[in-house]
N, C-alpha and C. Protein backbone atom coordinates (compact mmCIF):
# COMPACT_ATOMS: atom_id res chain seq x y z
N UNK A 1 0.79 -1.25 0.09
CA UNK A 1 0.18 0.16 0.12
C UNK A 1 0.84 1.22 -0.13
N UNK A 2 1.92 1.09 0.59
CA UNK A 2 2.87 2.12 0.71
C UNK A 2 3.92 2.45 -0.49
N UNK A 3 3.74 1.24 -1.06
CA UNK A 3 4.77 1.24 -2.32
C UNK A 3 6.22 0.64 -2.01
N UNK A 4 6.55 0.42 -0.84
CA UNK A 4 7.90 -0.07 -0.44
C UNK A 4 7.94 -1.60 -1.09
N UNK A 5 9.01 -1.90 -1.25
CA UNK A 5 9.23 -3.54 -2.03
C UNK A 5 9.62 -4.52 -0.47
N UNK A 6 8.91 -5.49 -0.54
CA UNK A 6 9.71 -6.46 0.69
C UNK A 6 9.54 -8.01 -0.20
N UNK A 7 10.39 -8.57 0.34
CA UNK A 7 10.58 -9.98 -0.17
C UNK A 7 9.43 -10.79 -0.02
N UNK A 8 9.16 -11.76 -0.78
CA UNK A 8 8.02 -12.82 -0.77
C UNK A 8 8.17 -13.58 0.56
N UNK A 9 7.31 -13.68 1.25
CA UNK A 9 7.06 -14.28 2.91
C UNK A 9 7.38 -13.51 3.85
N UNK A 10 7.49 -12.18 3.57
CA UNK A 10 7.89 -11.14 4.53
C UNK A 10 6.44 -10.14 4.47
N UNK A 11 6.26 -9.28 5.46
CA UNK A 11 5.21 -8.38 5.59
C UNK A 11 3.82 -8.95 5.80
N UNK A 12 2.58 -8.23 5.55
CA UNK A 12 1.39 -8.98 5.66
C UNK A 12 0.66 -8.77 4.55
N UNK A 13 0.03 -10.04 4.09
CA UNK A 13 -0.65 -9.97 2.69
C UNK A 13 -1.96 -10.55 2.99
N UNK A 14 -2.94 -9.61 2.76
CA UNK A 14 -4.60 -10.31 2.84
C UNK A 14 -5.35 -10.27 1.62
N UNK A 15 -5.68 -11.42 1.50
CA UNK A 15 -6.36 -11.58 0.18
C UNK A 15 -7.87 -12.05 0.32
N UNK A 16 -8.75 -11.10 -0.30
CA UNK A 16 -10.30 -11.34 0.19
C UNK A 16 -11.03 -10.67 -1.18
N UNK A 17 -12.11 -11.27 -1.22
CA UNK A 17 -13.01 -10.47 -2.51
C UNK A 17 -12.28 -10.31 -3.54
N UNK A 18 -11.34 -11.03 -4.16
CA UNK A 18 -10.62 -10.77 -5.28
C UNK A 18 -9.64 -9.67 -5.20
N UNK A 19 -9.28 -9.14 -4.05
CA UNK A 19 -8.32 -7.99 -3.80
C UNK A 19 -7.40 -8.61 -2.96
N UNK A 20 -6.00 -8.06 -3.36
CA UNK A 20 -5.07 -8.54 -2.38
C UNK A 20 -4.20 -7.15 -2.07
N UNK A 21 -4.10 -7.00 -0.73
CA UNK A 21 -3.38 -5.94 -0.12
C UNK A 21 -2.11 -6.28 0.69
N UNK A 22 -1.05 -5.57 0.48
CA UNK A 22 0.30 -6.25 0.82
C UNK A 22 0.83 -4.91 1.54
N UNK A 23 1.27 -5.15 2.98
CA UNK A 23 1.61 -4.30 3.66
C UNK A 23 3.16 -4.65 4.13
N UNK A 24 4.06 -3.74 4.03
CA UNK A 24 5.38 -4.28 4.39
C UNK A 24 5.59 -4.30 6.12
N UNK A 25 4.80 -3.63 6.81
CA UNK A 25 4.72 -3.60 8.37
C UNK A 25 3.45 -3.47 9.04
N UNK A 26 3.45 -3.58 10.24
CA UNK A 26 2.34 -3.46 10.81
C UNK A 26 1.80 -1.97 10.89
N UNK A 27 2.71 -1.10 10.92
CA UNK A 27 2.13 0.44 11.13
C UNK A 27 1.65 0.54 9.64
N UNK A 28 2.25 0.22 8.62
CA UNK A 28 1.55 0.35 7.28
C UNK A 28 0.11 -0.12 7.29
N UNK A 29 -0.06 -1.50 7.84
CA UNK A 29 -1.50 -2.21 7.83
C UNK A 29 -2.24 -0.96 8.97
N UNK A 30 -1.85 -0.48 10.12
CA UNK A 30 -2.56 0.24 10.77
C UNK A 30 -2.99 1.52 10.36
N UNK A 31 -2.22 2.19 9.39
CA UNK A 31 -2.49 3.41 8.76
C UNK A 31 -3.75 3.02 7.83
N UNK A 32 -3.69 1.95 6.97
CA UNK A 32 -4.66 1.50 5.96
C UNK A 32 -5.85 1.13 6.90
N UNK A 33 -5.84 0.47 7.74
CA UNK A 33 -7.02 -0.07 8.66
C UNK A 33 -7.75 1.28 9.32
N UNK A 34 -6.85 2.10 9.95
CA UNK A 34 -7.63 3.16 10.51
C UNK A 34 -8.65 4.05 9.09
N UNK A 35 -8.09 4.27 8.06
CA UNK A 35 -8.74 5.01 7.19
C UNK A 35 -9.98 4.23 6.75
N UNK A 36 -9.70 2.68 6.64
CA UNK A 36 -10.58 1.92 5.72
C UNK A 36 -11.94 1.80 6.75
N UNK A 37 -11.89 1.73 8.20
CA UNK A 37 -12.85 1.60 8.92
C UNK A 37 -13.61 2.61 9.34
N UNK A 38 -13.03 3.74 9.23
CA UNK A 38 -13.42 5.27 9.07
C UNK A 38 -14.71 5.25 7.98
N UNK A 39 -14.37 4.56 7.10
CA UNK A 39 -15.15 4.95 5.76
C UNK A 39 -16.44 3.83 5.66
N UNK A 40 -16.19 2.94 6.78
CA UNK A 40 -17.36 1.69 6.71
C UNK A 40 -18.64 2.40 7.16
N UNK A 41 -19.63 1.82 6.75
CA UNK A 41 -21.16 2.24 7.08
C UNK A 41 -20.96 1.76 8.79
N UNK A 42 -21.70 2.70 9.51
CA UNK A 42 -21.61 2.53 10.97
C UNK A 42 -22.49 0.99 11.36
N UNK A 43 -23.48 0.94 10.80
CA UNK A 43 -24.04 -0.39 11.27
C UNK A 43 -23.60 -1.65 11.02
N UNK A 44 -22.73 -1.45 9.77
CA UNK A 44 -22.08 -2.76 9.16
C UNK A 44 -20.53 -2.71 10.24
N UNK A 45 -20.06 -1.57 10.55
CA UNK A 45 -19.02 -1.75 11.42
C UNK A 45 -19.36 -2.46 12.71
N UNK A 46 -20.47 -1.78 13.30
CA UNK A 46 -20.87 -2.31 14.63
C UNK A 46 -21.16 -3.47 14.59
N UNK A 47 -21.44 -4.09 13.59
CA UNK A 47 -21.94 -5.88 13.48
C UNK A 47 -20.61 -6.41 13.48
N UNK A 48 -19.80 -6.28 12.65
CA UNK A 48 -18.38 -6.82 12.62
C UNK A 48 -17.45 -6.84 13.68
N UNK A 49 -17.48 -5.29 14.46
CA UNK A 49 -16.74 -5.44 15.50
C UNK A 49 -16.90 -6.36 16.74
N UNK A 50 -18.70 -6.18 16.73
CA UNK A 50 -19.08 -7.05 17.93
C UNK A 50 -18.62 -8.57 17.80
N UNK A 51 -18.81 -8.99 16.65
CA UNK A 51 -18.56 -10.33 16.23
C UNK A 51 -17.09 -10.66 16.65
N UNK A 52 -16.09 -9.71 16.21
CA UNK A 52 -14.63 -10.01 16.38
C UNK A 52 -14.34 -9.86 18.11
N UNK A 53 -14.92 -9.18 18.52
CA UNK A 53 -14.93 -8.88 20.00
C UNK A 53 -15.33 -10.28 20.76
N UNK A 54 -16.54 -10.72 20.32
CA UNK A 54 -17.04 -12.02 20.93
C UNK A 54 -15.85 -13.03 20.70
N UNK A 55 -15.36 -13.20 19.45
CA UNK A 55 -14.54 -14.48 19.15
C UNK A 55 -13.25 -14.26 20.13
N UNK A 56 -12.70 -12.92 20.10
CA UNK A 56 -11.51 -12.89 21.06
C UNK A 56 -11.84 -13.07 22.37
N UNK A 57 -13.06 -12.52 22.81
CA UNK A 57 -13.35 -12.88 24.28
C UNK A 57 -13.50 -14.42 24.62
N UNK A 58 -14.17 -15.05 23.83
CA UNK A 58 -14.20 -16.74 23.81
C UNK A 58 -12.70 -17.37 23.79
N UNK A 59 -11.86 -16.83 22.97
CA UNK A 59 -10.47 -17.18 22.85
C UNK A 59 -9.86 -17.03 24.09
N UNK A 60 -9.76 -15.98 24.76
CA UNK A 60 -9.30 -15.69 26.08
C UNK A 60 -9.84 -16.57 27.05
N UNK A 61 -11.15 -16.86 27.05
CA UNK A 61 -11.56 -17.39 28.35
C UNK A 61 -10.95 -18.90 27.99
N UNK A 62 -11.08 -19.23 26.98
CA UNK A 62 -10.51 -20.86 26.54
C UNK A 62 -9.15 -21.01 27.24
N UNK A 63 -8.35 -19.94 26.77
CA UNK A 63 -6.89 -19.91 27.13
C UNK A 63 -6.74 -19.91 28.76
N UNK A 64 -7.57 -18.97 29.32
CA UNK A 64 -7.45 -18.91 30.96
C UNK A 64 -8.01 -20.40 31.44
N UNK A 65 -9.06 -21.09 30.96
CA UNK A 65 -9.42 -22.42 31.60
C UNK A 65 -8.29 -23.44 31.46
N UNK A 66 -7.70 -23.40 30.53
CA UNK A 66 -6.32 -24.17 30.08
C UNK A 66 -5.28 -23.92 31.11
N UNK A 67 -4.89 -22.70 31.38
CA UNK A 67 -3.88 -22.12 32.32
C UNK A 67 -4.27 -22.55 33.81
N UNK A 68 -5.60 -22.98 34.29
CA UNK A 68 -5.89 -23.16 35.59
C UNK A 68 -5.38 -24.37 35.96
N UNK A 69 -5.29 -25.28 35.20
CA UNK A 69 -4.83 -26.62 35.52
C UNK A 69 -3.57 -26.88 36.48
């Protein structure tokens, strides 16, 4: 997205809906992601954010249950 070259196997590459997004670093991804979510429809963003938050919370609970042994 920023135009920097990086070798194959490095960076962050996301392929979705026939589009490939390639980021050389997490800071480049963060800049893109911030602009991207600002342009999403509010209701669609809210739905997706709640789903992802729920998944992360469930994952954390599962990890905590394993650590208590």
